[in-house]
CSV table of C-alpha atoms in Angstrom, one decimal:
chain,number,residue,atom,x,y,z
A,22,MET,CA,154.8,59.0,224.3
A,23,ILE,CA,154.9,62.7,224.2
A,24,ARG,CA,157.9,64.5,225.5
A,25,LYS,CA,157.3,66.8,228.5
A,26,GLN,CA,159.7,69.2,230.0
A,27,SER,CA,160.4,67.7,233.4
A,28,VAL,CA,163.5,66.5,235.2
A,29,LEU,CA,161.9,63.1,235.4
A,30,LEU,CA,161.5,62.8,231.7
A,31,CYS,CA,165.0,64.1,230.9
A,32,THR,CA,166.4,61.4,233.2
A,33,ALA,CA,164.1,58.8,231.7
A,34,VAL,CA,165.2,59.6,228.2
A,35,ALA,CA,168.9,59.4,229.2
A,36,LEU,CA,168.3,56.0,230.8
A,37,GLY,CA,166.3,54.7,227.9
A,38,ALA,CA,169.1,55.7,225.4
A,39,ILE,CA,171.7,53.9,227.6
A,40,LEU,CA,169.5,50.8,227.8
A,41,ALA,CA,169.1,50.8,224.0
A,42,ALA,CA,172.9,50.9,223.6
A,43,VAL,CA,173.4,48.0,226.1
A,44,LEU,CA,170.4,46.0,224.9
A,45,PRO,CA,169.9,46.8,221.2
A,46,GLN,CA,167.0,44.4,220.8
A,47,ALA,CA,165.0,46.0,223.6
A,48,VAL,CA,162.1,48.2,222.9
A,49,LEU,CA,162.4,51.7,224.5
A,50,THR,CA,159.6,51.9,227.0
A,51,GLN,CA,159.1,53.5,230.4
A,52,ALA,CA,162.5,53.7,232.2
A,53,GLN,CA,162.7,52.1,235.6
A,54,GLY,CA,164.1,54.2,238.5
A,55,ASN,CA,165.6,57.6,238.5
A,56,PRO,CA,169.4,57.2,238.4
A,57,VAL,CA,171.6,60.2,237.7
A,58,VAL,CA,173.0,59.8,234.3
A,59,THR,CA,176.1,61.7,233.1
A,60,ALA,CA,177.0,61.5,229.4
A,61,VAL,CA,180.1,63.0,227.7
A,62,PRO,CA,179.2,65.7,225.2
A,63,ALA,CA,180.0,65.1,221.5
A,64,GLU,CA,182.9,67.2,220.3
A,65,GLY,CA,182.1,70.0,217.9
A,66,ASP,CA,184.3,71.6,215.4
A,67,SER,CA,184.7,75.4,215.2
A,68,SER,CA,182.4,77.0,212.7
A,69,ASP,CA,185.3,79.2,211.6
A,70,ASP,CA,187.3,76.1,210.7
A,71,LYS,CA,184.4,74.7,208.7
A,72,GLN,CA,183.9,77.9,206.8
A,73,SER,CA,187.6,78.2,206.0
A,74,SER,CA,187.6,74.7,204.5
A,75,GLY,CA,185.0,75.8,201.9
A,76,LYS,CA,182.1,74.4,203.9
A,77,ALA,CA,179.3,76.6,205.5
A,78,VAL,CA,177.4,76.4,208.7
A,79,ALA,CA,173.7,76.9,209.4
A,80,THR,CA,172.1,76.7,212.9
A,81,PHE,CA,168.4,76.1,213.3
A,82,ALA,CA,166.1,75.6,216.3
A,83,GLY,CA,162.7,74.3,215.6
A,84,GLY,CA,161.5,72.3,218.5
A,85,CYS,CA,162.9,68.9,219.6
A,86,PHE,CA,166.4,68.5,218.0
A,87,TRP,CA,165.7,64.8,217.4
A,88,CYS,CA,163.3,65.9,214.7
A,89,THR,CA,165.4,68.7,213.2
A,90,GLU,CA,168.5,66.4,213.1
A,91,ALA,CA,166.6,63.6,211.4
A,92,VAL,CA,165.3,65.9,208.7
A,93,PHE,CA,168.6,67.5,207.7
A,94,GLU,CA,170.6,64.4,207.8
A,95,ARG,CA,168.7,63.2,204.7
A,96,ILE,CA,169.6,66.2,202.5
A,97,GLU,CA,172.2,66.1,199.8
A,98,GLY,CA,175.0,68.5,200.4
A,99,VAL,CA,174.7,68.3,204.1
A,100,ASP,CA,177.9,66.8,205.5
A,101,ASN,CA,177.2,66.7,209.2
A,102,VAL,CA,174.4,67.5,211.7
A,103,VAL,CA,175.0,67.9,215.4
A,104,SER,CA,172.3,68.3,218.0
A,105,GLY,CA,173.0,70.8,220.7
A,106,TYR,CA,172.3,73.9,222.7
A,107,ILE,CA,172.7,77.5,221.8
A,108,GLY,CA,171.5,81.0,222.8
A,109,GLY,CA,171.6,80.7,226.5
A,110,SER,CA,173.5,82.2,229.5
A,111,VAL,CA,175.1,79.1,231.1
A,112,ASP,CA,178.4,77.6,229.9
A,113,ASN,CA,178.4,73.9,229.1
A,114,PRO,CA,174.7,73.2,229.8
A,115,ASN,CA,173.4,69.7,230.0
A,116,TYR,CA,170.1,68.3,228.9
A,117,LYS,CA,168.5,68.4,232.3
A,118,GLN,CA,169.4,72.1,232.7
A,119,VAL,CA,168.1,73.0,229.2
A,120,CYS,CA,164.9,71.0,229.8
A,121,SER,CA,164.2,73.2,232.9
A,122,GLY,CA,163.9,76.2,230.6
A,123,ARG,CA,166.0,78.3,232.9
A,124,THR,CA,169.3,78.5,230.9
A,125,GLY,CA,167.8,80.4,227.9
A,126,HIS,CA,169.2,77.8,225.5
A,127,ALA,CA,167.3,76.4,222.5
A,128,GLU,CA,167.5,72.9,221.3
A,129,ALA,CA,169.1,73.3,217.9
A,130,VAL,CA,171.1,71.6,215.2
A,131,GLU,CA,174.4,72.8,213.7
A,132,ILE,CA,174.6,71.9,210.1
A,133,THR,CA,177.8,71.7,208.1
A,134,TYR,CA,177.0,71.8,204.4
A,135,ASP,CA,178.5,72.3,201.0
A,136,PRO,CA,177.1,75.6,199.5
A,137,ALA,CA,178.0,74.3,196.0
A,138,LYS,CA,175.4,71.5,196.5
A,139,VAL,CA,172.8,73.1,198.7
A,140,GLU,CA,172.1,76.8,199.4
A,141,PHE,CA,171.2,78.4,202.6
A,142,GLU,CA,167.8,79.4,201.2
A,143,GLU,CA,167.1,75.7,200.4
A,144,LEU,CA,167.9,74.8,204.0
A,145,MET,CA,165.5,77.5,205.2
A,146,GLU,CA,162.8,76.1,202.9
A,147,ILE,CA,163.2,72.7,204.5
A,148,PHE,CA,163.4,74.2,208.0
A,149,PHE,CA,160.1,76.1,207.7
A,150,ALA,CA,158.3,73.2,206.0
A,151,THR,CA,159.1,70.8,208.8
A,152,HIS,CA,158.0,72.8,211.9
A,153,ASP,CA,155.4,75.4,212.8
A,154,PRO,CA,157.1,78.8,212.8
A,155,THR,CA,153.9,80.5,213.9
A,156,THR,CA,153.7,79.1,217.5
A,157,LEU,CA,155.6,80.9,220.1
A,158,ASN,CA,157.9,78.7,222.2
A,159,ARG,CA,156.0,75.6,221.3
A,160,GLN,CA,156.1,72.7,218.8
A,161,GLY,CA,153.1,70.4,219.3
A,162,ALA,CA,153.1,69.2,222.9
A,163,ASP,CA,156.7,70.4,223.5
A,164,SER,CA,156.5,73.9,225.1
A,165,GLY,CA,159.1,76.2,226.6
A,166,THR,CA,161.7,78.7,225.3
A,167,GLN,CA,164.0,75.8,224.7
A,168,TYR,CA,161.6,74.7,221.9
A,169,ARG,CA,161.5,78.2,220.2
A,170,SER,CA,161.7,78.6,216.5
A,171,SER,CA,164.9,80.4,215.7
A,172,ILE,CA,167.6,80.9,213.0
A,173,PHE,CA,171.0,81.6,214.5
A,174,PHE,CA,172.8,83.5,211.8
A,175,HIS,CA,176.5,83.2,211.4
A,176,ASN,CA,177.0,86.3,209.1
A,177,ASP,CA,175.2,89.3,207.7
A,178,GLN,CA,174.4,87.4,204.5
A,179,GLN,CA,172.5,84.7,206.4
A,180,LEU,CA,170.7,87.4,208.4
A,181,GLU,CA,169.5,89.3,205.2
A,182,GLU,CA,168.5,86.1,203.5
A,183,ALA,CA,166.5,85.0,206.5
A,184,LYS,CA,164.7,88.4,206.8
A,185,LYS,CA,163.7,88.3,203.1
A,186,TYR,CA,162.6,84.7,203.2
A,187,ILE,CA,160.4,85.2,206.3
A,188,GLU,CA,158.9,88.3,204.7
A,189,LYS,CA,158.1,86.3,201.6
A,190,LEU,CA,156.5,83.5,203.7
A,191,ASN,CA,154.4,86.0,205.7
A,192,LYS,CA,153.0,87.3,202.4
A,193,THR,CA,152.4,84.1,200.7
A,194,LYS,CA,152.1,81.1,203.0
A,195,TYR,CA,150.9,81.6,206.5
A,196,ASN,CA,147.7,83.0,207.9
A,197,SER,CA,149.4,83.6,211.3
A,198,LYS,CA,152.5,85.7,211.6
A,199,ILE,CA,155.8,83.9,211.7
A,200,VAL,CA,157.4,84.2,215.2
A,201,THR,CA,160.8,82.7,214.3
A,202,LYS,CA,163.5,84.7,216.0
A,203,LEU,CA,166.7,85.8,214.2
A,204,GLU,CA,169.5,85.5,216.7
A,205,LYS,CA,173.2,86.0,216.2
A,206,ALA,CA,175.0,82.6,216.6
A,207,THR,CA,176.8,82.3,219.9
A,208,LYS,CA,178.7,79.4,221.2
A,209,PHE,CA,177.1,76.1,220.3
A,210,TYR,CA,177.3,73.3,222.8
A,211,PRO,CA,176.9,69.8,221.3
A,212,ALA,CA,174.4,67.7,223.3
A,213,GLU,CA,175.2,64.5,225.1
A,214,LEU,CA,176.2,61.6,222.9
A,215,TYR,CA,172.9,59.7,223.3
A,216,HIS,CA,171.1,62.6,221.6
A,217,GLN,CA,173.3,62.4,218.4
A,218,ASP,CA,171.6,60.4,215.6
A,219,PHE,CA,168.8,59.7,218.0
A,220,PHE,CA,166.1,58.8,215.4
A,221,GLN,CA,168.6,56.7,213.4
A,222,ASN,CA,169.5,54.8,216.5
A,223,ASN,CA,166.0,54.6,218.1
A,224,PRO,CA,163.5,54.5,215.2
A,225,ASN,CA,160.9,52.6,217.3
A,226,TYR,CA,161.0,54.9,220.3
A,227,GLY,CA,157.5,56.2,221.0
A,228,TYR,CA,158.3,59.9,220.5
A,229,CYS,CA,160.1,59.1,217.3
A,230,GLN,CA,157.1,57.2,215.9
A,231,ALA,CA,154.7,59.8,216.9
A,232,VAL,CA,156.5,63.0,216.0
A,233,VAL,CA,159.8,62.4,214.1
A,234,VAL,CA,158.5,59.9,211.5
A,235,PRO,CA,155.8,62.3,210.1
A,236,LYS,CA,158.4,65.0,209.5
A,237,VAL,CA,160.8,62.5,207.8
A,238,ARG,CA,157.9,61.3,205.6
A,239,LYS,CA,157.1,64.9,204.7
A,240,VAL,CA,160.7,65.5,203.7
A,241,ASN,CA,160.7,62.4,201.6
A,242,ARG,CA,157.6,63.4,199.9
A,243,SER,CA,158.1,67.2,199.4
A,244,PHE,CA,161.9,67.3,198.9
A,245,SER,CA,162.6,64.0,197.1
A,246,GLU,CA,164.9,65.7,194.6
A,247,LYS,CA,167.1,67.0,197.5
A,248,LEU,CA,167.6,63.7,199.3
A,249,LYS,CA,170.8,61.7,199.5
A,250,ASP,CA,170.8,58.3,197.8
A,251,LYS,CA,168.0,59.3,195.4
């Protein structure tokens, strides 16, 4: 099943996730009915608090956050990955609002990592290798500004590293120009609980099999030395 930006699909995904929690043996298929589902957002820590504890924070948007989350959760030195929304004009947005494309938010992941174990440039390498940074506001069949490719930088060092890395990739790797935006990190809103660890909790979900699994396999193959539990 390919994800489409519509209110119906947003509601269906929410219902499917809830059914999976209640009926763990059930296969996630087409949801029945269109109930209004309200989920409590996951709590997020302040990025300032994380950085003061010796950890660092990176925030990437590269299409569906189920994919990006699944990729970075596998990387050694990454302590936590939270799926959420950033870069928009509405406070406390929910999935249905972001799906509409009218809030300006991107689906993104906030990564807390240990810079002594994995560097920001290494995270960027994985980020660019696991999505298409040359398509504007689109990843595969997922289209809209909420699926834009963007690095939300938290400080000047991240900004400069990102500029240099993109310049290098434009010269050496891609035939089409990279359209990844560099945006100053604003308030990050963790997504609803059913989005967190979505691939881990729903590996047989149609979208996961079609879109997430190939990205995870690519990470396993191309970055085997950077994986946890090697």
